[in-house]
mmCIF file of C-alpha atoms in Angstrom:
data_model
loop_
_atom_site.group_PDB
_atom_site.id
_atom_site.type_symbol
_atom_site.label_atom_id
_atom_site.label_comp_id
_atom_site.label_asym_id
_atom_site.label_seq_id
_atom_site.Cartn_x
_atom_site.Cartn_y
_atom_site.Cartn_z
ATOM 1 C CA UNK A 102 71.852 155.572 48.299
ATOM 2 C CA UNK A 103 69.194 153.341 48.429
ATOM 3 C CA UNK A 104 69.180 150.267 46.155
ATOM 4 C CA UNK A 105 65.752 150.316 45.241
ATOM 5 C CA UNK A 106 66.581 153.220 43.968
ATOM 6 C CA UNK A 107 68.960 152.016 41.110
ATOM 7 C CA UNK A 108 66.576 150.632 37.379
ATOM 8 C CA UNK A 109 66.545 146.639 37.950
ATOM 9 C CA UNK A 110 67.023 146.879 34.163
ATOM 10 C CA UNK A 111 70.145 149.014 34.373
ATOM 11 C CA UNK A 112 71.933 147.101 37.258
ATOM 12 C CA UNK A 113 71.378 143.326 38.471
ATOM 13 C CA UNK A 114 72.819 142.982 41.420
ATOM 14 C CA UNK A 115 71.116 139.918 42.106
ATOM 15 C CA UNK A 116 73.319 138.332 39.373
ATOM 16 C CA UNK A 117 76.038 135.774 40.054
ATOM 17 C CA UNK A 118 78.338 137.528 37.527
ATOM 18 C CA UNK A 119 78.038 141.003 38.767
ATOM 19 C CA UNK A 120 80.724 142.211 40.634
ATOM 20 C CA UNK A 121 80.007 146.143 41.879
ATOM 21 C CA UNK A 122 83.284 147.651 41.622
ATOM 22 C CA UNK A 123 84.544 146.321 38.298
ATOM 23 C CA UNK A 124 83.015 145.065 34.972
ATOM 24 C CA UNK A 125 81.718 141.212 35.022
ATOM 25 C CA UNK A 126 83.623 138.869 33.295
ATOM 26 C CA UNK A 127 81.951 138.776 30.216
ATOM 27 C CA UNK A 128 82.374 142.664 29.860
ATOM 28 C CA UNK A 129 78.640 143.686 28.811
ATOM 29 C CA UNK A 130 76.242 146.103 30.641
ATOM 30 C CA UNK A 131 73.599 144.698 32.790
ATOM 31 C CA UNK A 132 70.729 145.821 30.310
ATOM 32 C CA UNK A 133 69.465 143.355 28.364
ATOM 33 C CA UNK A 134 72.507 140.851 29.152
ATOM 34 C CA UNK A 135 72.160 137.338 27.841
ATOM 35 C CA UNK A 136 74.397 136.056 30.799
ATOM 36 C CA UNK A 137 72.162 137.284 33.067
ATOM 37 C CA UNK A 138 71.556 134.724 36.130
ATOM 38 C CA UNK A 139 70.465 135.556 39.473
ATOM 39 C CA UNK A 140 71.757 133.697 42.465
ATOM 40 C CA UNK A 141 68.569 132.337 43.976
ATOM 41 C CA UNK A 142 68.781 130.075 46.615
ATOM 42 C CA UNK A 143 72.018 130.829 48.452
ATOM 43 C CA UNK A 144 73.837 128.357 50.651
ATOM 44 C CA UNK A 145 76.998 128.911 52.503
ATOM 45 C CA UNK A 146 79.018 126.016 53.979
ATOM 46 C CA UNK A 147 81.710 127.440 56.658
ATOM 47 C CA UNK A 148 84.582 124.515 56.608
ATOM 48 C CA UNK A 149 88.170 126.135 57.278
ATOM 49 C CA UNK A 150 90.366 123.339 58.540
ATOM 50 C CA UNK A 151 92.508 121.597 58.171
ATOM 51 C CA UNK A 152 93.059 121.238 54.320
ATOM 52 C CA UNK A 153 92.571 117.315 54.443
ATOM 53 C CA UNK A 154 89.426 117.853 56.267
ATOM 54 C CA UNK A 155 88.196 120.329 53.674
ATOM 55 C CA UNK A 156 88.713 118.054 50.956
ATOM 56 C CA UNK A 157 86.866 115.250 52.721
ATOM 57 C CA UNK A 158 83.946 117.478 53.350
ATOM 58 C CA UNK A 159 83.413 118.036 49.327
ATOM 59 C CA UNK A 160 81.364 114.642 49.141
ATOM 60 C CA UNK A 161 78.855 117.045 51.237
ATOM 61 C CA UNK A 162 78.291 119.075 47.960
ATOM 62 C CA UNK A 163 76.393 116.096 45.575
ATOM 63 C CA UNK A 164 73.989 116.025 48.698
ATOM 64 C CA UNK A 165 73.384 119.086 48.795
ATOM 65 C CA UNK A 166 73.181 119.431 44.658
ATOM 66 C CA UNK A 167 70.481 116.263 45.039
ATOM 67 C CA UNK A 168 68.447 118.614 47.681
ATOM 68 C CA UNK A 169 68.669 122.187 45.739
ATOM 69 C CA UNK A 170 69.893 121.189 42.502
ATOM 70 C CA UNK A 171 69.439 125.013 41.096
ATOM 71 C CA UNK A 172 71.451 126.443 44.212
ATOM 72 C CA UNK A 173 74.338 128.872 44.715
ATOM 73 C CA UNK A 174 76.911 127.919 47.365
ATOM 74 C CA UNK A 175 79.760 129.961 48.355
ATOM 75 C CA UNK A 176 82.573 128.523 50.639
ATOM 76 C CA UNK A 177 84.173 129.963 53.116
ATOM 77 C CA UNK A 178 87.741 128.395 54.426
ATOM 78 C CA UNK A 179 91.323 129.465 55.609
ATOM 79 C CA UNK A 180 93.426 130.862 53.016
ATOM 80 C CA UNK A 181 95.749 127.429 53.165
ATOM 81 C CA UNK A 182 92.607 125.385 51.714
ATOM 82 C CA UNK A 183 91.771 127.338 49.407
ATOM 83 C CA UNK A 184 94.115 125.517 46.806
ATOM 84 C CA UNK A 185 91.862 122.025 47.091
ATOM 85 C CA UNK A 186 88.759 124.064 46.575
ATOM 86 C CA UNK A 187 89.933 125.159 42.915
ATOM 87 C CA UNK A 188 88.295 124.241 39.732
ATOM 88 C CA UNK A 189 85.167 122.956 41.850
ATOM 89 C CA UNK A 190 82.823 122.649 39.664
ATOM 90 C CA UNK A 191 79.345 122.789 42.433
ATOM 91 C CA UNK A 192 81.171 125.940 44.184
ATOM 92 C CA UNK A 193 79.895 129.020 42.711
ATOM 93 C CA UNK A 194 82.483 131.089 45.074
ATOM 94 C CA UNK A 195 85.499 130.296 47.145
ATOM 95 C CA UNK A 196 86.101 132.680 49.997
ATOM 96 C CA UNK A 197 89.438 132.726 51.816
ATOM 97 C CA UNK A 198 88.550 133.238 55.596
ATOM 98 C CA UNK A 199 90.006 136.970 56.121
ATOM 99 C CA UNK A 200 88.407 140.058 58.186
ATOM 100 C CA UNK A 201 86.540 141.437 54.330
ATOM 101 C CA UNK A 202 85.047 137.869 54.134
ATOM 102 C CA UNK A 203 83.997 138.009 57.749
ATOM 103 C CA UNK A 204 82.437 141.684 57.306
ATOM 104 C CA UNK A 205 80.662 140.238 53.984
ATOM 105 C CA UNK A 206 79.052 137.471 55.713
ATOM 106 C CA UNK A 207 77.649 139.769 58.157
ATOM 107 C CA UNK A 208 75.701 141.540 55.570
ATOM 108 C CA UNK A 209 74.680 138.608 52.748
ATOM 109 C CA UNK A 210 71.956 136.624 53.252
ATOM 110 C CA UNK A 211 71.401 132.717 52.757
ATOM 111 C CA UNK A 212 68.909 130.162 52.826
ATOM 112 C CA UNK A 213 71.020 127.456 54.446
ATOM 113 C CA UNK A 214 74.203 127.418 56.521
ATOM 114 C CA UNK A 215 75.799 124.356 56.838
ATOM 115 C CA UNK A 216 78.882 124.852 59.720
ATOM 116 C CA UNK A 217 80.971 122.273 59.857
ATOM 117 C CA UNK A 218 83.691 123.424 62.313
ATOM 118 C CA UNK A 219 83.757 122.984 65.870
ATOM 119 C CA UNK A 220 86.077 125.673 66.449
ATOM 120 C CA UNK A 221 85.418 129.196 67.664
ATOM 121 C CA UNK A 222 85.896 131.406 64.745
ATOM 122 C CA UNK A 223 83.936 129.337 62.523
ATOM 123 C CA UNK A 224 81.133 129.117 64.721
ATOM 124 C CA UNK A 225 81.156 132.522 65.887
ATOM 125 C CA UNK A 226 80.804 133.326 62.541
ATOM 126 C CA UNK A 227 77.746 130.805 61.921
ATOM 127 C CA UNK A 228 76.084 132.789 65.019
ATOM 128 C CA UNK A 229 76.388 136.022 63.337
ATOM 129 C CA UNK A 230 75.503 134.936 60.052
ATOM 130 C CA UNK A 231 71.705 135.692 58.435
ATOM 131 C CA UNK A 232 70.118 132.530 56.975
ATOM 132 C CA UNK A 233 67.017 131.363 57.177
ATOM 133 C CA UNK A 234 67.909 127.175 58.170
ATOM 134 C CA UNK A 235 70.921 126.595 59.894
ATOM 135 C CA UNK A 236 73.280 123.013 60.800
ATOM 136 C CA UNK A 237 75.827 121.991 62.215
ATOM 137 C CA UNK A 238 77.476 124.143 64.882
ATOM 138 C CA UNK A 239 77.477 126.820 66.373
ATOM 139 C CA UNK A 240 78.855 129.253 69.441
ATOM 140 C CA UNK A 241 76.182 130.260 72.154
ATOM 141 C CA UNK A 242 76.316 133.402 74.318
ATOM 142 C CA UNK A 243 77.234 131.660 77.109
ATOM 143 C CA UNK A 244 80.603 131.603 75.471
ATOM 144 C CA UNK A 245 80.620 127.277 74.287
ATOM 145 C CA UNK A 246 80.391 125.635 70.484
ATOM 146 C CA UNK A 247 76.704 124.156 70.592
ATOM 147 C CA UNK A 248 74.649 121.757 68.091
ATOM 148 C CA UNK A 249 72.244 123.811 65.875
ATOM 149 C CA UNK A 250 70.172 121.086 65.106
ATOM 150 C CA UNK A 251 69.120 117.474 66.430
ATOM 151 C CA UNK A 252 71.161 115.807 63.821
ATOM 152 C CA UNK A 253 73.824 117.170 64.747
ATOM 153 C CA UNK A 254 74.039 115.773 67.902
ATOM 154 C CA UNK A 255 75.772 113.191 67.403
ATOM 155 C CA UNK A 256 78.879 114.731 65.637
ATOM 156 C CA UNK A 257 78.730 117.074 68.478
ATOM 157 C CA UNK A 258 79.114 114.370 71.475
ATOM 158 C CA UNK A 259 82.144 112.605 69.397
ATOM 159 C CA UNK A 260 84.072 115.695 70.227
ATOM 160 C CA UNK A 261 83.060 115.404 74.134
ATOM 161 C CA UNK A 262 82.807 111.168 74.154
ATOM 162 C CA UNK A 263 86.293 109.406 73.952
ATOM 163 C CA UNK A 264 84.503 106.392 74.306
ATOM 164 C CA UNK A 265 82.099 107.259 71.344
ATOM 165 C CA UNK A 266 84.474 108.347 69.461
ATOM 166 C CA UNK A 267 87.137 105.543 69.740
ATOM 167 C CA UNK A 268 85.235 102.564 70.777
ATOM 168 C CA UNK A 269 81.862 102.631 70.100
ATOM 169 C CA UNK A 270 81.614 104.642 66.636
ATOM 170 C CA UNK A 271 82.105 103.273 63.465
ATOM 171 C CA UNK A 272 80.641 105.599 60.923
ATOM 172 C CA UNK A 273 82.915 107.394 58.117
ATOM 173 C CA UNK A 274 83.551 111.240 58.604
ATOM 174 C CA UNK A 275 81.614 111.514 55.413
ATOM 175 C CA UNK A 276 78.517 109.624 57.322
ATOM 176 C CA UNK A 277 78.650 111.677 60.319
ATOM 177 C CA UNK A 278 79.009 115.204 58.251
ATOM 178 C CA UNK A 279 75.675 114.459 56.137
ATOM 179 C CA UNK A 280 73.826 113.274 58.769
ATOM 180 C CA UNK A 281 74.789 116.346 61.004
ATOM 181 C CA UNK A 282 73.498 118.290 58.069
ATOM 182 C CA UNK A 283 70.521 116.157 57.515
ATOM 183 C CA UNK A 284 71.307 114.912 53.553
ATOM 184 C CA UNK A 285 71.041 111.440 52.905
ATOM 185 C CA UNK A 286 74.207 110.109 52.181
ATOM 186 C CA UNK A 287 75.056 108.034 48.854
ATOM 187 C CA UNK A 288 78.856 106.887 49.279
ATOM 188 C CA UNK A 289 79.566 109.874 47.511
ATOM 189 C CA UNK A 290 82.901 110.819 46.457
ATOM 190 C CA UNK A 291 85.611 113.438 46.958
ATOM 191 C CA UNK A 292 85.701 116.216 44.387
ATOM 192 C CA UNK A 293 89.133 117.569 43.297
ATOM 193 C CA UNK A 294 89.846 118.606 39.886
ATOM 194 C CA UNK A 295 93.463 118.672 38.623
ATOM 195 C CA UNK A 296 93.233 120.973 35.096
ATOM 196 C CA UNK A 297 94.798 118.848 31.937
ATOM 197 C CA UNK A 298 98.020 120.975 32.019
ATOM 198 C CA UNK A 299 98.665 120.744 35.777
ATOM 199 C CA UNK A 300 97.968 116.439 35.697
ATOM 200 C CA UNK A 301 100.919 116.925 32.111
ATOM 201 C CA UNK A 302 103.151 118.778 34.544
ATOM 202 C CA UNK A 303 103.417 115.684 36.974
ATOM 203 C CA UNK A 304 104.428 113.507 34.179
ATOM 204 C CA UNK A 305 107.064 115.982 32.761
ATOM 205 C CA UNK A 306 108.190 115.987 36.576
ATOM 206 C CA UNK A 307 108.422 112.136 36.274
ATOM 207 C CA UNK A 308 110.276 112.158 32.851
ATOM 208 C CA UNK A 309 112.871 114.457 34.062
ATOM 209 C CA UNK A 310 113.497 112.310 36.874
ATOM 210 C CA UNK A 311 113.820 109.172 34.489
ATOM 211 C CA UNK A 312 110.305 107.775 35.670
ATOM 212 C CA UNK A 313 108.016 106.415 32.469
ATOM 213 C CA UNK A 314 104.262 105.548 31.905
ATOM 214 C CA UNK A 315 105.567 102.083 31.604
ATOM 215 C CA UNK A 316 106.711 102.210 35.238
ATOM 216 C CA UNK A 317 104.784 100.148 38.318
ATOM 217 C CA UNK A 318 104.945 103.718 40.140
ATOM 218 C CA UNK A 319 104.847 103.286 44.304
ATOM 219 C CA UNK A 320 104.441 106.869 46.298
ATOM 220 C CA UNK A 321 105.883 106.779 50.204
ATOM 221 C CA UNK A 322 104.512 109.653 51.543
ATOM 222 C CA UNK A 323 107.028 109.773 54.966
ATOM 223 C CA UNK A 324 105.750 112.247 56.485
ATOM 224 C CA UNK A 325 102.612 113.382 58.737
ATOM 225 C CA UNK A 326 102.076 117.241 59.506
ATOM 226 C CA UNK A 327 103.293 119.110 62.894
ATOM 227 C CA UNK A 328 100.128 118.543 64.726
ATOM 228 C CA UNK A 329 100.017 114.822 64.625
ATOM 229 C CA UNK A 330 103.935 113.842 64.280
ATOM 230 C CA UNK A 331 102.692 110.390 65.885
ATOM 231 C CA UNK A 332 101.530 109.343 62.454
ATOM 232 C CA UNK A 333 104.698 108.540 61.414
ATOM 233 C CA UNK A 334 106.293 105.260 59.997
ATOM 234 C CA UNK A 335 109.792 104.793 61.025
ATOM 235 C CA UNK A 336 112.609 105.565 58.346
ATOM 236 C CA UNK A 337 113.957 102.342 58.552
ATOM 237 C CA UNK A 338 110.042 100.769 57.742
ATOM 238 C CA UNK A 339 110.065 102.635 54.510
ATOM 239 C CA UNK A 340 113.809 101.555 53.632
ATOM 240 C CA UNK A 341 113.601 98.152 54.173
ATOM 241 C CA UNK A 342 109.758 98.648 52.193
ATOM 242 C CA UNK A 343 111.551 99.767 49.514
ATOM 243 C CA UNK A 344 113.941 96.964 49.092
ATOM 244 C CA UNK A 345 111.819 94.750 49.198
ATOM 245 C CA UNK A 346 109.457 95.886 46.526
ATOM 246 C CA UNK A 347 112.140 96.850 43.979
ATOM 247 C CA UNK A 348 113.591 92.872 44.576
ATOM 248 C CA UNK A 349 110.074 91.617 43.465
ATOM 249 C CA UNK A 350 108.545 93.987 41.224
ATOM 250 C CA UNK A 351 109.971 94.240 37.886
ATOM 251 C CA UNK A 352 110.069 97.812 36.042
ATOM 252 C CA UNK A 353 108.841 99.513 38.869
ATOM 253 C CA UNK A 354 110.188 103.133 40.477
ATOM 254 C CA UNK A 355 109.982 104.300 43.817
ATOM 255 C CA UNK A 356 109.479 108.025 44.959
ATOM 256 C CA UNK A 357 109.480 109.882 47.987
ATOM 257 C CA UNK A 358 107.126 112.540 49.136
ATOM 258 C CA UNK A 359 107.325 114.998 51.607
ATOM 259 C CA UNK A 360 107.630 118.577 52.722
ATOM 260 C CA UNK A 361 109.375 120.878 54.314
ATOM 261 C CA UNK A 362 109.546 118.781 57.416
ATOM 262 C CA UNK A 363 110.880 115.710 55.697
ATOM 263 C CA UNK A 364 113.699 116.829 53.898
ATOM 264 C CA UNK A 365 116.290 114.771 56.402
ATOM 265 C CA UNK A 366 113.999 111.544 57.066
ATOM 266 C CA UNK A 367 114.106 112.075 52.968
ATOM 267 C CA UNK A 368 117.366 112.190 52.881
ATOM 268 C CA UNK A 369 118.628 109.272 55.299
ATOM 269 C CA UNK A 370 115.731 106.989 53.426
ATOM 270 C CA UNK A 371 116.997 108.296 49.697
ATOM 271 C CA UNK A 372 120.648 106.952 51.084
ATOM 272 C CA UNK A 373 119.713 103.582 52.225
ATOM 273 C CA UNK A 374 117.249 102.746 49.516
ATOM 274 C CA UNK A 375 116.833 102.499 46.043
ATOM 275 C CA UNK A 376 114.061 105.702 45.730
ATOM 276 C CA UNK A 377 113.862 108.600 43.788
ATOM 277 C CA UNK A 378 113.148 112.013 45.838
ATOM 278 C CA UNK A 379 110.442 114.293 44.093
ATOM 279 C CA UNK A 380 111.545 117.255 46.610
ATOM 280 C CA UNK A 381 110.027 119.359 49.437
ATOM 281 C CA UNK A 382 108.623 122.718 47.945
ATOM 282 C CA UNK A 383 105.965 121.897 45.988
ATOM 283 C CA UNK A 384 102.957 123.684 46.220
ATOM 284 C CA UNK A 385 99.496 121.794 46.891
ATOM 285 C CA UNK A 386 98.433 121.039 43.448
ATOM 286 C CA UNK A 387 102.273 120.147 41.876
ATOM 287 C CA UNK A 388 101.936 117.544 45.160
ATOM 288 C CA UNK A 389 98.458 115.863 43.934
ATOM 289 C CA UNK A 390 99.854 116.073 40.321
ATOM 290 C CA UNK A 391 102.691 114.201 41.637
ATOM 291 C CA UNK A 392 99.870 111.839 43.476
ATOM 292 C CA UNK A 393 98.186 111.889 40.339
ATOM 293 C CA UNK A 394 100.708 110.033 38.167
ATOM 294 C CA UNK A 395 101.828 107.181 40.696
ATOM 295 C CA UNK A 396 100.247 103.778 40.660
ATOM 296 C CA UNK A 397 100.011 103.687 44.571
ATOM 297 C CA UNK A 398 100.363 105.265 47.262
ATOM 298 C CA UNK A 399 101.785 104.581 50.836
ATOM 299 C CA UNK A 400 101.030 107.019 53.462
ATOM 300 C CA UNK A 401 99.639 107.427 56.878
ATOM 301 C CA UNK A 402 96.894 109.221 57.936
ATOM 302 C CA UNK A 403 97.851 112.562 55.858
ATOM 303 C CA UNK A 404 96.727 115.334 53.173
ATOM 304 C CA UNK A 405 98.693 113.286 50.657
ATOM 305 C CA UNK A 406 96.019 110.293 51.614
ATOM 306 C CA UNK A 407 93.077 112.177 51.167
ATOM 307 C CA UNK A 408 94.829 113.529 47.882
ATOM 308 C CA UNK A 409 94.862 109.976 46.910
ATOM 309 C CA UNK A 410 91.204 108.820 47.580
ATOM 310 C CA UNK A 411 90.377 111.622 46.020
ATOM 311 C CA UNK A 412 92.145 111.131 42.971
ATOM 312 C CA UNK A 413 91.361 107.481 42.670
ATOM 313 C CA UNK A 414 94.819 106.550 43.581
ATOM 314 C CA UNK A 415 94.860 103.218 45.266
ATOM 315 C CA UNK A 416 95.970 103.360 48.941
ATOM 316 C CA UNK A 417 97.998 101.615 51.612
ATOM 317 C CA UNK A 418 97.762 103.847 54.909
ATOM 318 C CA UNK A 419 98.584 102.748 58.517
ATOM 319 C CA UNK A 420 96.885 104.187 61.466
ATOM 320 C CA UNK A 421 97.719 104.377 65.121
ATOM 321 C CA UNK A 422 96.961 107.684 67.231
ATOM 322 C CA UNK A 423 93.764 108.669 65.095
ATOM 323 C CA UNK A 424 90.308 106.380 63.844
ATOM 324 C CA UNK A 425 90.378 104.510 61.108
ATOM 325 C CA UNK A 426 87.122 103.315 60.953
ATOM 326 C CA UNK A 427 85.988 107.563 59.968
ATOM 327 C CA UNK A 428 88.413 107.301 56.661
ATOM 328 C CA UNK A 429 86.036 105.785 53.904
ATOM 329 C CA UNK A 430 88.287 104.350 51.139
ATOM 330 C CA UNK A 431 85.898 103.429 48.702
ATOM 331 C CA UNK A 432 87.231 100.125 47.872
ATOM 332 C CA UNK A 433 90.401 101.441 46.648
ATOM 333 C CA UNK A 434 92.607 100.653 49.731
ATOM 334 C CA UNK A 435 94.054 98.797 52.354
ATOM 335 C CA UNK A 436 94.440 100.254 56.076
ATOM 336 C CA UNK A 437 96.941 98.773 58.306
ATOM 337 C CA UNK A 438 95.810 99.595 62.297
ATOM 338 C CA UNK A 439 98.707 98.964 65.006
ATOM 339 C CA UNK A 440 97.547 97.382 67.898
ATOM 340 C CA UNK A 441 97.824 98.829 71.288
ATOM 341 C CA UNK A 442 95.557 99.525 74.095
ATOM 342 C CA UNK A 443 96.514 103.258 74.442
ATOM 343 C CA UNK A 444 94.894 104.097 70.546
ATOM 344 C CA UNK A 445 93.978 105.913 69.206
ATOM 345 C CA UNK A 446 95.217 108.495 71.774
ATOM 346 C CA UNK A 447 95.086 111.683 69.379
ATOM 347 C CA UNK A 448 98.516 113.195 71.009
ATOM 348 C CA UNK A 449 100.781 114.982 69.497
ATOM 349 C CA UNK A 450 103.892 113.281 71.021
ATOM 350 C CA UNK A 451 103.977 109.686 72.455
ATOM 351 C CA UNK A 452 105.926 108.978 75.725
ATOM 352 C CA UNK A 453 106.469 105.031 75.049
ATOM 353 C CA UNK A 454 110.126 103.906 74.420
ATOM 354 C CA UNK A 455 108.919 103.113 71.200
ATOM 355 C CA UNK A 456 105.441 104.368 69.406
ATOM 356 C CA UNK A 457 102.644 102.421 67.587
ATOM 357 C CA UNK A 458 103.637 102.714 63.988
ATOM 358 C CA UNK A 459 107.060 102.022 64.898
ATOM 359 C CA UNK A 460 106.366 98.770 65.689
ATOM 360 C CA UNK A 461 104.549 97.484 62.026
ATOM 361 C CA UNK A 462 106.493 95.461 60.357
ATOM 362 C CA UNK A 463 107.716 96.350 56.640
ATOM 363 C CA UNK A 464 106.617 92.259 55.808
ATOM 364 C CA UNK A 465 103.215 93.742 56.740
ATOM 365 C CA UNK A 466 102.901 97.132 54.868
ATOM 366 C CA UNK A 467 104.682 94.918 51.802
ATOM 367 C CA UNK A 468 102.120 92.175 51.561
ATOM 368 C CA UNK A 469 99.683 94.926 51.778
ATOM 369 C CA UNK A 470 101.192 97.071 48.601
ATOM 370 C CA UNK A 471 101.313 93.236 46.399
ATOM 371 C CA UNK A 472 97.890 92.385 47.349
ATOM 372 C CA UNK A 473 96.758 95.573 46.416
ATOM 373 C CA UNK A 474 98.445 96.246 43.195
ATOM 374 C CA UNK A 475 96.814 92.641 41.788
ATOM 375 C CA UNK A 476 93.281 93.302 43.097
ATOM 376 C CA UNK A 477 93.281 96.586 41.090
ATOM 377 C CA UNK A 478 95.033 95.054 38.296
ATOM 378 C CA UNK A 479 98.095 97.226 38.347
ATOM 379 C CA UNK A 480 100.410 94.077 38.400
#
């Protein structure tokens, strides 16, 4: 049946609270609702991966608030990101990327697209998509990704340009996104929102493992994801790190974080150092809780970074086989870059006897953690 045929007074479909099949949220019928509140200008931003990289795009959504501050956006990312997309408060709908999302898209319509992936799925999908404007990227009929607009150029030839990419460039991620999508861009920040409750369960965590709000609280993060294991400190770094800080720093408690992946680096650091492990299955959000509620945090170039900047946390993080110069700490960090004339090199394995961020010394990542902790006034 037709929808023109349905009384715009008996059904708005055109509101952001209707949902079709069941009743809205607020449980009243259409007529006469005081809820009522059409969607208007729709924008859909396609950014599925990986989850770091989703977080870092949420500075993107104050631009695009400061351009269409009366817009609706809806999100569209892989099921895994979905978690650092909760509790947005300028997303009007989270979509996890899935076939009925990918069918829905087909149909709705937008004003703006922003695509932020240079991947095929996501930009097949911004080719098949109906809006009216679209940026960013997108996949051609020749069968190749391709810029949809002149902005985007330039985020399009980093992917092709080693040379532009690890020489020659030296704007932030968040500076190349918003000019590929044409926003002016204001230093803004990450958005993440931990709720009250889930920011209480980190410190009950902490308590049960002995560790107090009157603790100097230092995070190692030891581990780096599957894709990039080249990110990685050595175990031995972080032990003799550890030492070191809990000889000069009085009251202060060291934990380890990690996944899956890092229960046995974990365990050979926990042995040799005076650390307390916080464990290897917590979800996304008990992990930036964790984050949350430590003074500090030493990492490399990982999720459990960008969970940092994004909670304010101050930073130490050490880079070798990726760019520095695209992570924007907002004044809240230190990075530590090794130096060799083979980085970055973006591999996922490196065939030296020994790799980069083997070679930084722990004097080195110390000095950095002290310097830190008294320009922020933590000690």
């Amino acid at each position: 049946m037709n929808i023109l045929l349905f009384s715009s007074s008996e059904f708005k479909i055109d509101c952001t609270y209707f949902a079709g099949e069941k009743p809205c949220k607020f449980k009243r019928s259409c007529k006469d609702c005081p809820f009522y509140a059409p969607v208007g200008f729709k924008i859909l931003i396609i950014k599925l991966a990986a989850i770091g990289d989703v977080l870092r795009t949420t500075p993107l959504l104050y631009g695009i608030k400061r351009l269409y501050p009366k817009s609706h956006i809806t999100w569209i990312t892989d099921s895994s990101s979905v978690d650092v997309l909760k509790n947005n408060p300028l997303i009007d709908k989270v979509l996890p990327y899935d076939l009925t999302n990918i069918l829905r898209l087909q149909i709705e319509e937008f004003n703006v697209l922003y695509s932020l992936d240079k991947e095929i799925r996501a930009t097949a999908l911004a080719e098949m998509v109906k809006a009216t404007e679209k940026k960013g990227f997108s996949f051609h009929k020749k069968g190749n990704i391709y810029p949809l607009n002149e902005e985007a150029l330039y985020a399009f030839r980093l992917g092709i340009d080693d040379d532009l990419k690890f020489i020659i460039n030296q704007k932030t991620y968040q500076e190349i996104i918003f000019e590929a999508c044409n926003i002016p861009y204001e230093k803004d920040e990450y958005i993440f929102r931990l709720l009250p409750e889930e920011i209480e369960e980190g410190k009950r965590y902490f308590n049960e493992l002995e560790i107090h709000d009157d603790n100097i609280i230092i995070g190692l993060n030891t581990g780096s994801g599957r894709i990039y294991a080249t990110k990685k400190w050595s175990e031995e770094g972080f032990i003799e790190l550890a030492h070191k800080l809990h000889n000069t720093i009085d009251n202060i408690k060291i934990v380890l974080l990690g996944g899956p992946d890092e229960i046995e680096r974990n365990r050979i650091i926990k042995e040799k150092a005076p650390v307390i492990d916080t464990g290897h299955n917590n979800n996304l959000r008990r992990f930036a809780s964790i984050i949350n509620n430590c003074h500090l945090l030493v990492t490399g170039d990982t999720l459990a970074m960008h969970l940092a900047i994004a909670q304010k946390i101050p930073v130490v993080t050490f880079f070798g086989p990726t760019c520095p110069q695209e992570i924007e700490l907002y004044g809240r960090g230190r990075k530590i870059i090794a130096n060799h004339d083979c980085l970055p090199c973006y591999k996922c394995e490196c065939k030296r006897e020994v790799s980069c961020l083997y070679k930084m010394s722990s004097d080195e990542v110390y000095n950095s953690v002290t310097e830190l902790l008294s320009d922020t006034g933590i000690r």
